Amino acid sequence: MCEANAYFLKKGGEEELVFENVDRVIPREDGILMEDIFGKKKIFRARIKEMALVDHKIFLEAI
């Protein structure tokens, strides 16, 4: 499987898992829409800080 997990980066570099099994990432004016492999969708008021695809991680930063 090629899905990733999304994390908010906290101060000090700590990772907070906020969404698992992300299949789609869609930029929107009000943030980022993510959809998992089961069709569940979430909107995050954030921007992508980094994507580590080999590690299956998407790091978000609040806006």
Short mmCIF file of C-alpha atoms in Angstrom, two decimals:
data_model
loop_
_atom_site.label_atom_id
_atom_site.label_comp_id
_atom_site.label_asym_id
_atom_site.label_seq_id
_atom_site.Cartn_x
_atom_site.Cartn_y
_atom_site.Cartn_z
CA MET A 1 0.00 0.00 0.00
CA CYS A 2 1.16 3.53 -0.70
CA GLU A 3 -0.97 5.57 1.69
CA ALA A 4 0.58 7.87 4.27
CA ASN A 5 -0.22 9.22 7.72
CA ALA A 6 -0.61 12.94 8.42
CA TYR A 7 1.00 14.62 11.41
CA PHE A 8 0.97 18.11 12.88
CA LEU A 9 4.45 19.21 13.86
CA LYS A 10 4.50 20.63 17.38
CA LYS A 11 7.11 22.86 18.93
CA GLY A 12 10.24 20.90 19.68
CA GLY A 13 9.70 18.67 16.65
CA GLU A 14 7.12 16.38 18.29
CA GLU A 15 4.76 14.68 15.81
CA GLU A 16 1.00 14.50 16.51
CA LEU A 17 -0.81 11.93 14.39
CA VAL A 18 -4.01 13.52 13.03
CA PHE A 19 -5.12 11.30 10.12
CA GLU A 20 -4.19 7.79 9.01
CA ASN A 21 -4.23 5.96 5.67
CA VAL A 22 -4.25 9.15 3.58
CA ASP A 23 -4.87 8.40 -0.07
CA ARG A 24 -5.63 11.86 -1.51
CA VAL A 25 -4.37 15.35 -0.62
CA ILE A 26 -6.25 18.24 -2.21
CA PRO A 27 -5.19 21.87 -1.64
CA ARG A 28 -8.04 24.30 -0.96
CA GLU A 29 -8.19 27.99 -0.20
CA ASP A 30 -9.19 27.26 3.40
CA GLY A 31 -6.55 24.55 3.97
CA ILE A 32 -6.02 20.97 2.85
CA LEU A 33 -8.63 18.30 2.21
CA MET A 34 -7.46 14.77 2.89
CA GLU A 35 -9.27 11.56 2.07
CA ASP A 36 -8.34 8.16 3.46
CA ILE A 37 -8.53 4.77 1.73
CA PHE A 38 -12.01 4.23 3.19
CA GLY A 39 -13.45 7.47 1.74
CA LYS A 40 -13.44 9.42 5.02
CA LYS A 41 -12.56 13.10 4.45
CA LYS A 42 -11.11 15.78 6.74
CA ILE A 43 -10.19 19.40 6.15
CA PHE A 44 -7.16 20.79 7.96
CA ARG A 45 -6.49 24.50 8.33
CA ALA A 46 -2.86 23.87 7.59
CA ARG A 47 -0.20 23.82 4.93
CA ILE A 48 2.19 21.04 4.07
CA LYS A 49 5.50 21.53 5.81
CA GLU A 50 7.15 18.38 4.45
CA MET A 51 6.32 15.08 2.80
CA ALA A 52 8.52 12.07 3.56
CA LEU A 53 7.10 9.62 1.05
CA VAL A 54 9.48 6.74 1.72
CA ASP A 55 8.41 6.95 5.39
CA HIS A 56 4.72 7.44 4.40
CA LYS A 57 4.47 10.69 6.40
CA ILE A 58 2.88 14.05 5.63
CA PHE A 59 3.85 16.84 8.02
CA LEU A 60 1.42 19.73 8.45
CA GLU A 61 1.85 23.20 9.89
CA ALA A 62 -1.17 25.14 11.22
CA ILE A 63 -2.11 28.34 9.39
#
